[in-house]
JSON list of C-alpha atoms in Angstrom, two decimals:
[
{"chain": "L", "resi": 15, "resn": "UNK", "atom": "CA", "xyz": [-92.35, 21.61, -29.88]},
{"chain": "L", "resi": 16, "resn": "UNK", "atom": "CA", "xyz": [-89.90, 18.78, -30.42]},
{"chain": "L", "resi": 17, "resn": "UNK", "atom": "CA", "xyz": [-88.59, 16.63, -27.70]},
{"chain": "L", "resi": 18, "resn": "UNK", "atom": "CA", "xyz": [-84.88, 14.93, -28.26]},
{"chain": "L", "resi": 19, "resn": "UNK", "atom": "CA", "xyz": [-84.99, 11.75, -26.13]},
{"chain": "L", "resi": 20, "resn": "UNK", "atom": "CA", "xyz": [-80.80, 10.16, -26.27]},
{"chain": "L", "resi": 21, "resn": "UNK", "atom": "CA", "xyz": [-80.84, 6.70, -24.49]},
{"chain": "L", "resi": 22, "resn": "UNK", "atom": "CA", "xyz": [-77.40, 5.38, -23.44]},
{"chain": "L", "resi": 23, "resn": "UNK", "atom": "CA", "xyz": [-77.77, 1.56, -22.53]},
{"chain": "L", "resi": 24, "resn": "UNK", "atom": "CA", "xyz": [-75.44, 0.99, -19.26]},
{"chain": "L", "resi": 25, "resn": "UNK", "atom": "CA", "xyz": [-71.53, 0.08, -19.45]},
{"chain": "L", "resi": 26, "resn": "UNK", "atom": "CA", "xyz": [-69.88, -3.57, -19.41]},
{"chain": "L", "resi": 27, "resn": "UNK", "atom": "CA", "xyz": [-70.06, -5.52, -16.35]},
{"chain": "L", "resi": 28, "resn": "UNK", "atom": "CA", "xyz": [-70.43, -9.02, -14.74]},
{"chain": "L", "resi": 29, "resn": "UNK", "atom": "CA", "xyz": [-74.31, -9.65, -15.40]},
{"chain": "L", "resi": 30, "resn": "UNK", "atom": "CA", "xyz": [-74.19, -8.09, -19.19]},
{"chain": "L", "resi": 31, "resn": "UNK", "atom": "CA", "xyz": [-70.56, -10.64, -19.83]},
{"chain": "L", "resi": 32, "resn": "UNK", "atom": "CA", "xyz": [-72.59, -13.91, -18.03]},
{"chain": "L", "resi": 33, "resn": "UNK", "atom": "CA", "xyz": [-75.86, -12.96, -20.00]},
{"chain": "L", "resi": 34, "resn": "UNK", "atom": "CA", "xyz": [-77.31, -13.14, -16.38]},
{"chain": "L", "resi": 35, "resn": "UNK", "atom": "CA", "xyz": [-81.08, -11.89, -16.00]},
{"chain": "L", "resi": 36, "resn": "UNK", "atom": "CA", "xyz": [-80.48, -8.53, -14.22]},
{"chain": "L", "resi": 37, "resn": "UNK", "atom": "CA", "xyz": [-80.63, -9.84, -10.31]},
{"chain": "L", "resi": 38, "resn": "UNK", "atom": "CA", "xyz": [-83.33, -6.51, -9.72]},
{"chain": "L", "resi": 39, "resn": "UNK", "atom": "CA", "xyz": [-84.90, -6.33, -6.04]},
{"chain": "L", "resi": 40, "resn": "UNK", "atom": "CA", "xyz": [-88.27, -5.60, -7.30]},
{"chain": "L", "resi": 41, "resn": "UNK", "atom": "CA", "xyz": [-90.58, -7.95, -8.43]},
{"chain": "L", "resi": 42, "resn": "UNK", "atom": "CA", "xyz": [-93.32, -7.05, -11.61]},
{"chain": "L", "resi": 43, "resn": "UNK", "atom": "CA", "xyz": [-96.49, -5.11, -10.53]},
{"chain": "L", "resi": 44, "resn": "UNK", "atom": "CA", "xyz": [-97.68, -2.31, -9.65]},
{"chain": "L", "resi": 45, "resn": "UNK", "atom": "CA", "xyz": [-95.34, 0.13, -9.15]},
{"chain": "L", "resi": 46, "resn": "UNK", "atom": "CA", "xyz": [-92.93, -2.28, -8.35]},
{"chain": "L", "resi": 47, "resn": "UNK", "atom": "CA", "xyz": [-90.03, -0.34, -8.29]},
{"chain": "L", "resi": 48, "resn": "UNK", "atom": "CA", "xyz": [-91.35, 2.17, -6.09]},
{"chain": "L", "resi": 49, "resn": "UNK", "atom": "CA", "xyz": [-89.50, 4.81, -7.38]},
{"chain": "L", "resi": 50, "resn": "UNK", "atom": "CA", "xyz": [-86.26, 4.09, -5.38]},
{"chain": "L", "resi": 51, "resn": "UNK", "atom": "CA", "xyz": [-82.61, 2.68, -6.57]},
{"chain": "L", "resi": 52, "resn": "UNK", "atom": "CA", "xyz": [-82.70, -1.31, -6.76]},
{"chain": "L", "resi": 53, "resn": "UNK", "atom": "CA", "xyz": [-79.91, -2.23, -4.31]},
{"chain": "L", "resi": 54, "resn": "UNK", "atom": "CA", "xyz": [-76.22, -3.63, -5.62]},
{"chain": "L", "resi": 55, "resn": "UNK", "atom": "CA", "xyz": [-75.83, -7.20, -6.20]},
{"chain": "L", "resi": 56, "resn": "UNK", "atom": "CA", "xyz": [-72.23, -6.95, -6.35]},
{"chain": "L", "resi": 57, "resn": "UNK", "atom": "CA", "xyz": [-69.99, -4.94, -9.14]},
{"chain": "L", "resi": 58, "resn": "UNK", "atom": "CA", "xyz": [-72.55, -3.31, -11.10]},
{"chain": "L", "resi": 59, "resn": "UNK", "atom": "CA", "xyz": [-70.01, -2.06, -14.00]},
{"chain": "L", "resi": 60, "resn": "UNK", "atom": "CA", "xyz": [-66.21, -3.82, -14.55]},
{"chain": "L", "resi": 61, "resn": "UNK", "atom": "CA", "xyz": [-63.31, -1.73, -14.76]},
{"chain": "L", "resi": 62, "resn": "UNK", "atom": "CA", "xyz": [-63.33, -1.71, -19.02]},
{"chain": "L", "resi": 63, "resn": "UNK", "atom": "CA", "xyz": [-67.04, -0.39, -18.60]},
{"chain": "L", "resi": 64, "resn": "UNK", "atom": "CA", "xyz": [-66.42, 1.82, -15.89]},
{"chain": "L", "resi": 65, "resn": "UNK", "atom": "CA", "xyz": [-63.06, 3.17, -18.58]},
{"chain": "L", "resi": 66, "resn": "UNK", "atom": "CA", "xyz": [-65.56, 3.14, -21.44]},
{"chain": "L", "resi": 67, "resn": "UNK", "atom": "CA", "xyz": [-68.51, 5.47, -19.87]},
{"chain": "L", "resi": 68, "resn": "UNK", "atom": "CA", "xyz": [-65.87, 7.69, -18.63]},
{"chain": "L", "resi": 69, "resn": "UNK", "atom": "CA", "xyz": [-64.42, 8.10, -22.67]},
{"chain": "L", "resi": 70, "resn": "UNK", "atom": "CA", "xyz": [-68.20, 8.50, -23.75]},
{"chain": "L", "resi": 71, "resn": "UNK", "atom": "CA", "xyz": [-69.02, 11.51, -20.95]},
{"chain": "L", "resi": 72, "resn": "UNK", "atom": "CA", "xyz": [-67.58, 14.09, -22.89]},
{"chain": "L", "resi": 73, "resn": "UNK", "atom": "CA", "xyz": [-69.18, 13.05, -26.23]},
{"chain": "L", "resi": 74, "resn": "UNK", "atom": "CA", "xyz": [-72.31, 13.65, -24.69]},
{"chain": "L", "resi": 75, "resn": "UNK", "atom": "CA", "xyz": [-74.79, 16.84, -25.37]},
{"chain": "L", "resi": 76, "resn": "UNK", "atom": "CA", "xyz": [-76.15, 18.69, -22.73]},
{"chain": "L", "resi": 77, "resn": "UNK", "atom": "CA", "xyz": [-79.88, 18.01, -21.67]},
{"chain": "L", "resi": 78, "resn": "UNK", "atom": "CA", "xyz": [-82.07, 19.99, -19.67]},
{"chain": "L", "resi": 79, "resn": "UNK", "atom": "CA", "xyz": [-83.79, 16.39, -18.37]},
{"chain": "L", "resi": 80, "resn": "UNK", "atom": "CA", "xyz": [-82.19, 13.43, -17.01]},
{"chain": "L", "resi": 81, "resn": "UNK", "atom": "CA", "xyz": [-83.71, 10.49, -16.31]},
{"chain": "L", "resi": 82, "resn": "UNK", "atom": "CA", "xyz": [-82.36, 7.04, -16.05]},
{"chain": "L", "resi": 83, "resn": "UNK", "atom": "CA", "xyz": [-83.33, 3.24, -14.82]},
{"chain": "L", "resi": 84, "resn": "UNK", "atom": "CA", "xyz": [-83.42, 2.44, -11.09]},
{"chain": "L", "resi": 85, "resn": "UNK", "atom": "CA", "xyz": [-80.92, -0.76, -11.54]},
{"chain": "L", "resi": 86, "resn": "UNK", "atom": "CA", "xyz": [-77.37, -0.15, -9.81]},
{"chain": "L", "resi": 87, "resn": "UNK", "atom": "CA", "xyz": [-75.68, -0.55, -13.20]},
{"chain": "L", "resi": 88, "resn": "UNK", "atom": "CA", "xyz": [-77.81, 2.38, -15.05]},
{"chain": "L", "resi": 89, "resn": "UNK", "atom": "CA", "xyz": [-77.19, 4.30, -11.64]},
{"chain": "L", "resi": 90, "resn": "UNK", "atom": "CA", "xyz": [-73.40, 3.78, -12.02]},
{"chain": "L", "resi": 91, "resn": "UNK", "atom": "CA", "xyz": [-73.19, 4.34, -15.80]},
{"chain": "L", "resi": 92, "resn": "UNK", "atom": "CA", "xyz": [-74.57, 7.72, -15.08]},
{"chain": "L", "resi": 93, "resn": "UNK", "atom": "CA", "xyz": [-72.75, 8.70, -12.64]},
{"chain": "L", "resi": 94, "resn": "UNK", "atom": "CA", "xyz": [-69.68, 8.10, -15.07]},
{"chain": "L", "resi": 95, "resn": "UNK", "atom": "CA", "xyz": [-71.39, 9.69, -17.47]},
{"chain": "L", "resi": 96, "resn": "UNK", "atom": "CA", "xyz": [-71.42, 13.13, -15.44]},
{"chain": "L", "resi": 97, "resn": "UNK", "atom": "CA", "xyz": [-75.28, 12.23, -14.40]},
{"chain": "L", "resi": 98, "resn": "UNK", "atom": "CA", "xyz": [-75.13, 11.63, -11.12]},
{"chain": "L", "resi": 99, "resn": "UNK", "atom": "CA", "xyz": [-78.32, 13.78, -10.93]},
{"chain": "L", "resi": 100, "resn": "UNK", "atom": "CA", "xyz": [-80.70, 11.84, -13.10]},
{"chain": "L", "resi": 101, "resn": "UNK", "atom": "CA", "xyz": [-83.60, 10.70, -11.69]},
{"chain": "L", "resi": 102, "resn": "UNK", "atom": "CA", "xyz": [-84.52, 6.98, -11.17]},
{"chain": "L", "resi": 103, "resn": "UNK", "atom": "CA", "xyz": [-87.71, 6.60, -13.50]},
{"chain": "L", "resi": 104, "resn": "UNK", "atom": "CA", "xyz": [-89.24, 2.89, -12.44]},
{"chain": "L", "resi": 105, "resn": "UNK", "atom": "CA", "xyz": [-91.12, 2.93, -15.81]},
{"chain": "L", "resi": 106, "resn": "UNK", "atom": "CA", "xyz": [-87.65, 2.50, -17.40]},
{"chain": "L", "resi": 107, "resn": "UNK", "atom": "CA", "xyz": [-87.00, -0.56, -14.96]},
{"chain": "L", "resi": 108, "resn": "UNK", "atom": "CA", "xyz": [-85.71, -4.20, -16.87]},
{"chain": "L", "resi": 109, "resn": "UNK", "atom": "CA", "xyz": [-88.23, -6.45, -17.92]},
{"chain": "L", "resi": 110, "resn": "UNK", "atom": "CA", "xyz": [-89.11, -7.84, -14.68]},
{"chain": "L", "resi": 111, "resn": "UNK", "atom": "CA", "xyz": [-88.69, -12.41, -14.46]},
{"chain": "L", "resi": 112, "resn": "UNK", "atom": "CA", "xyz": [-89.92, -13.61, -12.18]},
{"chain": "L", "resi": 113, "resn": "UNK", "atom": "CA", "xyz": [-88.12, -16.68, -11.01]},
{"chain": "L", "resi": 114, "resn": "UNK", "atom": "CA", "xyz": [-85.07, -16.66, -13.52]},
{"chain": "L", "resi": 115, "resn": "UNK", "atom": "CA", "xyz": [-84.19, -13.27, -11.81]},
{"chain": "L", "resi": 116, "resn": "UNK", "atom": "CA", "xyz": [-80.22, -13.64, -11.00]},
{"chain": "L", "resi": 117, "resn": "UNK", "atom": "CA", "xyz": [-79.64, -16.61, -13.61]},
{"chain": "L", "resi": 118, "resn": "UNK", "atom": "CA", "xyz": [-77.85, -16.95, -16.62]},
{"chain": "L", "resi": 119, "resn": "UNK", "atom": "CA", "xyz": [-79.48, -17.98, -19.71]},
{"chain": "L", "resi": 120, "resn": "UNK", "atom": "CA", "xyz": [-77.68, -20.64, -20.35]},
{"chain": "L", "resi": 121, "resn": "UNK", "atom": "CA", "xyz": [-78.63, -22.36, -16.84]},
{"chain": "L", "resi": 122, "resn": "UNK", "atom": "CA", "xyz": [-81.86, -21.51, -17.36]},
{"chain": "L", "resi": 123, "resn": "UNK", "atom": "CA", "xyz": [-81.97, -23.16, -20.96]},
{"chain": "L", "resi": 124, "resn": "UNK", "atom": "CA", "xyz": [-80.69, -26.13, -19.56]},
{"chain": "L", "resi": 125, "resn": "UNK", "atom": "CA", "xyz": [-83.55, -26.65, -17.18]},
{"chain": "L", "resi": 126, "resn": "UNK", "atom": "CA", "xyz": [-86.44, -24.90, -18.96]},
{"chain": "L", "resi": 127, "resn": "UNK", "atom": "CA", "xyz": [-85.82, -25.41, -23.00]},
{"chain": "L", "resi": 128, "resn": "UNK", "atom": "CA", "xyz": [-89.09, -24.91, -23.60]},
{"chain": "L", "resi": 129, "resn": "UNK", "atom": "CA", "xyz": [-89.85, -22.01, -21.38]},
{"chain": "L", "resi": 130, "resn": "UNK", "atom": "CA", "xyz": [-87.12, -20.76, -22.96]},
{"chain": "L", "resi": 131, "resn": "UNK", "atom": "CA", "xyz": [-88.45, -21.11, -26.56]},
{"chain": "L", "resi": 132, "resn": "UNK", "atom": "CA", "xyz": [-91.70, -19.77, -25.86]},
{"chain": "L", "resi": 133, "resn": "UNK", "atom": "CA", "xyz": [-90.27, -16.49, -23.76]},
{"chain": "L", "resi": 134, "resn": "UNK", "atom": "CA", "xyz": [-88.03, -16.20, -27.19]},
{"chain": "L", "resi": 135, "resn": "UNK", "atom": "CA", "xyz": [-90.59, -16.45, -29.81]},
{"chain": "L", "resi": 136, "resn": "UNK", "atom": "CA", "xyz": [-93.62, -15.08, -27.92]},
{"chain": "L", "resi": 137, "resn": "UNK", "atom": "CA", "xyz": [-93.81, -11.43, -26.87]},
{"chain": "L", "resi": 138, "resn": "UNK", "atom": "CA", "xyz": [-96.76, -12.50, -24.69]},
{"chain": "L", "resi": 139, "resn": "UNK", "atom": "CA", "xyz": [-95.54, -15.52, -22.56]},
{"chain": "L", "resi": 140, "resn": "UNK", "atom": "CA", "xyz": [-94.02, -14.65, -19.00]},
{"chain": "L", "resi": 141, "resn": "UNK", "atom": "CA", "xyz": [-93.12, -18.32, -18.05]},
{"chain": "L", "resi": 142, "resn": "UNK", "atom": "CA", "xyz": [-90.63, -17.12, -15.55]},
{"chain": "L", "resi": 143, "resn": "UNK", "atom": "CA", "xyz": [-93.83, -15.42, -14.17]},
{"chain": "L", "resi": 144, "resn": "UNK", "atom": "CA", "xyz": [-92.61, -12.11, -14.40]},
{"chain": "L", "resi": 145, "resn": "UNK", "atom": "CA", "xyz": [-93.44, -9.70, -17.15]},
{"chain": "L", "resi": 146, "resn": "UNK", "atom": "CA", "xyz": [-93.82, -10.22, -20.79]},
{"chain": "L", "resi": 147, "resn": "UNK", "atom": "CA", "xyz": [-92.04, -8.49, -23.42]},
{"chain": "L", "resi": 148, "resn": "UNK", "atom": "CA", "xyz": [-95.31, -6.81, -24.97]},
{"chain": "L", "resi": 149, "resn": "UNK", "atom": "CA", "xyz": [-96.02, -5.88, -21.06]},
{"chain": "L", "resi": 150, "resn": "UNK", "atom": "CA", "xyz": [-92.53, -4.03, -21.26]},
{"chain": "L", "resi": 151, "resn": "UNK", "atom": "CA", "xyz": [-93.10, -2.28, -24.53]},
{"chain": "L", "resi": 152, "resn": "UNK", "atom": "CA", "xyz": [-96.53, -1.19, -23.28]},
{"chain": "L", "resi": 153, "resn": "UNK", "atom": "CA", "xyz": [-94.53, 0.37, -20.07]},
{"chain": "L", "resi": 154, "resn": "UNK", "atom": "CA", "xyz": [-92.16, 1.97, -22.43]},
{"chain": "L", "resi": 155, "resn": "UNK", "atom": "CA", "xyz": [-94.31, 3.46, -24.58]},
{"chain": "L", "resi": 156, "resn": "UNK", "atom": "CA", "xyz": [-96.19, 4.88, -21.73]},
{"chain": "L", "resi": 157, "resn": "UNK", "atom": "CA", "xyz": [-93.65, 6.45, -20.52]},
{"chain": "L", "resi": 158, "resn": "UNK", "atom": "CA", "xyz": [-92.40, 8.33, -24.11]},
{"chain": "L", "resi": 159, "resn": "UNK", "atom": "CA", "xyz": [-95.90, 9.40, -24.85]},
{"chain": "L", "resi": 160, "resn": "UNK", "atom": "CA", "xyz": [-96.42, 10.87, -21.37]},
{"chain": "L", "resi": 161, "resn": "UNK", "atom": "CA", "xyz": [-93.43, 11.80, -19.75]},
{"chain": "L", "resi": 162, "resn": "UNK", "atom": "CA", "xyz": [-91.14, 12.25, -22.44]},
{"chain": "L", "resi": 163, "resn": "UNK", "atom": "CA", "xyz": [-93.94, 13.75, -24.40]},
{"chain": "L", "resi": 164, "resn": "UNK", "atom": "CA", "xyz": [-94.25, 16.22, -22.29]},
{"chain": "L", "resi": 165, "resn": "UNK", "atom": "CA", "xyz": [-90.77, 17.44, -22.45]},
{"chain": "L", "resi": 166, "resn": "UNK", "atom": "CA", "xyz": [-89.06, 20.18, -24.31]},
{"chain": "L", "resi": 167, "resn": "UNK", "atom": "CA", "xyz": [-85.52, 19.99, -25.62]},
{"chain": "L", "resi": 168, "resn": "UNK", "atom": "CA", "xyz": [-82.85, 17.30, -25.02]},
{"chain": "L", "resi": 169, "resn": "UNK", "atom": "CA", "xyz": [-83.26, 14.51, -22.65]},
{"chain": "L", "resi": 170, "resn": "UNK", "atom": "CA", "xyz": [-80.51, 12.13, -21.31]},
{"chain": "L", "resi": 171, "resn": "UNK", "atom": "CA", "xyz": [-81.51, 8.58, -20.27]},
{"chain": "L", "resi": 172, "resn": "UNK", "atom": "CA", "xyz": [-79.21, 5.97, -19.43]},
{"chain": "L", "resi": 173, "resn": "UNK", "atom": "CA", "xyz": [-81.44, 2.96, -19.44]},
{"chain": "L", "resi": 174, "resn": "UNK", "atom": "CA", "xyz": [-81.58, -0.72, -19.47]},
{"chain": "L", "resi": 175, "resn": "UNK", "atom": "CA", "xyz": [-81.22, -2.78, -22.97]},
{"chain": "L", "resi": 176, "resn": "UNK", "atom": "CA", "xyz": [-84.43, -3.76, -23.05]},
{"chain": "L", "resi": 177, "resn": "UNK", "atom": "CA", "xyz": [-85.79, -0.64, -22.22]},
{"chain": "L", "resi": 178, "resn": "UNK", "atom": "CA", "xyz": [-84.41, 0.78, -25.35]},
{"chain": "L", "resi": 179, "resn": "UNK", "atom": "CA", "xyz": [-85.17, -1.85, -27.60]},
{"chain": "L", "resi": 180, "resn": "UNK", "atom": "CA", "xyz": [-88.46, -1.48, -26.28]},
{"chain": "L", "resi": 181, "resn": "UNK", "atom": "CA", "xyz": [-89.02, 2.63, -27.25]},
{"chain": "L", "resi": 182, "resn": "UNK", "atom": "CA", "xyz": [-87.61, 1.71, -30.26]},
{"chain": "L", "resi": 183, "resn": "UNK", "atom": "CA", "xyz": [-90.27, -0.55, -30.88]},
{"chain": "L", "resi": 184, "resn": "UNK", "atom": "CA", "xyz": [-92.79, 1.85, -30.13]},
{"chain": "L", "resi": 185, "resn": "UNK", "atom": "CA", "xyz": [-91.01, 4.85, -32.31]},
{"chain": "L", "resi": 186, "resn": "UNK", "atom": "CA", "xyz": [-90.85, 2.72, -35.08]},
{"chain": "L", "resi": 187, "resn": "UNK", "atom": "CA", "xyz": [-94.35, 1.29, -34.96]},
{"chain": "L", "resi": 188, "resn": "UNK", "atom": "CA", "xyz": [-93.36, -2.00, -35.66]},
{"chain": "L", "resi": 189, "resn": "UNK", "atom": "CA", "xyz": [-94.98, -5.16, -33.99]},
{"chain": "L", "resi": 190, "resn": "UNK", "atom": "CA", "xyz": [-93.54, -6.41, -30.45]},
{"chain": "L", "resi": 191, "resn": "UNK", "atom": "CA", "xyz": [-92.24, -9.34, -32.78]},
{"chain": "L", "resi": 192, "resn": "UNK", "atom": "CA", "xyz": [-89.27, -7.07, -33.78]},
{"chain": "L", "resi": 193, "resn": "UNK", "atom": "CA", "xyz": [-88.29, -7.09, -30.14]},
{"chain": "L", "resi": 194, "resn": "UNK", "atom": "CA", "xyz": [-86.41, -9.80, -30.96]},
{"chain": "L", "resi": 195, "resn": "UNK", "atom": "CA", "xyz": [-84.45, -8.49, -34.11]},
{"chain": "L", "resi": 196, "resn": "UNK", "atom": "CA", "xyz": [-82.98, -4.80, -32.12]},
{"chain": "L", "resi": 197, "resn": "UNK", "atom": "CA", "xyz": [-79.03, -5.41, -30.43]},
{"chain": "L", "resi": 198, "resn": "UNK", "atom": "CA", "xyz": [-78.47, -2.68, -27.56]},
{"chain": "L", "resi": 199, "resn": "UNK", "atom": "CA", "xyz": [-74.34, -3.50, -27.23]},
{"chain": "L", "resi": 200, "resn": "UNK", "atom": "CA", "xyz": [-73.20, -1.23, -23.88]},
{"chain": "L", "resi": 201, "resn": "UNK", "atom": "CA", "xyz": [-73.13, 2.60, -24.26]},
{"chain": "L", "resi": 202, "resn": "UNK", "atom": "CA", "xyz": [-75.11, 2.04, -27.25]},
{"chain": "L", "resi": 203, "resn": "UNK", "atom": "CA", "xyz": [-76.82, 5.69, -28.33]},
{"chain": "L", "resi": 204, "resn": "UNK", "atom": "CA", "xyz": [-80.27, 5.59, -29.40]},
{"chain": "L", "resi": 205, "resn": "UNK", "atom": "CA", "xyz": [-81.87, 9.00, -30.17]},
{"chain": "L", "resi": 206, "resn": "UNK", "atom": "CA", "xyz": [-85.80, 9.72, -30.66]},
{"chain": "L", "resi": 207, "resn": "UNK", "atom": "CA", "xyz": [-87.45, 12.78, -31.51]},
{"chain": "L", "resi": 208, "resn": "UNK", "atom": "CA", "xyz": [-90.58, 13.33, -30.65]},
{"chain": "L", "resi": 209, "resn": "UNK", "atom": "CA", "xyz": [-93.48, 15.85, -32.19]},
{"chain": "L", "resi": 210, "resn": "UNK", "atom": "CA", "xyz": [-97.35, 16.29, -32.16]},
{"chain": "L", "resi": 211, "resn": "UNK", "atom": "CA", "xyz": [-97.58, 12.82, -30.97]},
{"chain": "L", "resi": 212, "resn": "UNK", "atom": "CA", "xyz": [-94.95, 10.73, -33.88]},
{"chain": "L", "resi": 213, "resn": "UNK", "atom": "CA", "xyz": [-91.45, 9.71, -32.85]},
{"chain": "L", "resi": 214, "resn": "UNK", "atom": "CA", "xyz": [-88.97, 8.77, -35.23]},
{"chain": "L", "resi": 215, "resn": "UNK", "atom": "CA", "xyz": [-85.64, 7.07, -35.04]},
{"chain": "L", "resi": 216, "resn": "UNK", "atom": "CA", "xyz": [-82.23, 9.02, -35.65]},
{"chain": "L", "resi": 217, "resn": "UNK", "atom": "CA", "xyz": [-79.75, 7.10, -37.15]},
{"chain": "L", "resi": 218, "resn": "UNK", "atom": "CA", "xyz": [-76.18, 8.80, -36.87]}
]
């Protein structure tokens, strides 16, 4: 059987327009997220995302699963969306840093060029000493060949951008490296199908 797995990357608001790392309560490990909503840190969508998820709901195909990421601005995105009942999946959490959690890259540039540099051009490094983008795609891909594996039909995820860029990683079979190269803009519709243990990307 095939599985349909649509990601929606979450509305406009503050942290997305500052390029702030998402200010998440949990920290990387374990089950870090525990399963449970990560708590506001303020406006989690703007008024022009809140508008634009609202436009996008009835666009949107009907799916017998819903899932989407525990941060407050997936949480609001789907309950614009008309998916107020998806269920928080912490395996579709942001990539989890450590110490740069609630900054913007730019102030963290300033004071850690280097960190910076190696966090860009390394899938590996974690300098922030939270979890490395080759970690993340590892969680991702976890998650598609078990859970959404497992599926039948249409699922609806409204998940974080690098939670996306990271199953698209693992659809395409492309090195973590490539990371790097995939833009999630907000709202952004991503759709994998999934059969007899291949996903492929659908484009349009």
């Amino acid at each position: 059987m095939t599985v349909r797995v649509i990601f929606v990357s979450p509305a406009i608001g503050p942290e997305l327009r500052q390029a702030r790392f998402a200010d998440e309560a949990s920290a990387y490990g374990g089950d870090a997220a525990g399963g449970l909503d990560v708590a506001d840190g303020g406006d989690a969508l703007d008024e022009a995302g809140v508008r634009a998820a609202r436009a996008l709901r009835a666009d949107l195909p009907v799916a017998s699963h819903r899932f989407r990421s525990p941060s407050a601005r997936c949480r609001r995105t789907a309950e614009e969306l008309g998916l107020a009942d998806a269920v928080a999946e912490p395996a579709l959490r942001g990539c989890a840093t450590g110490r740069w959690r609630g900054r913007t890259l730019d102030a963290v540039a300033a004071e850690e060029p280097e960190a910076v540099m190696a966090w860009l051009a390394d899938p590996a490094a974690a300098p922030h000493g939270g979890e490395s983008v080759r970690q993340l795609c590892a969680r991702a891909a976890g998650w598609l060949d078990g859970t959404a594996a497992g599926l039948t039909g249409r699922v609806l995820v409204v998940a974080e951008p690098d939670a996306v860029r990271a199953a698209a990683v693992h659809a395409l079979g492309v090195p973590d490296l490539a990371f790097r190269r995939l833009d999630v803009p907000p709202l952004a519709v991503v759709e994998l199908t999934g059969r007899a243990g291949r996903w492929n990307l659908r484009l349009g």
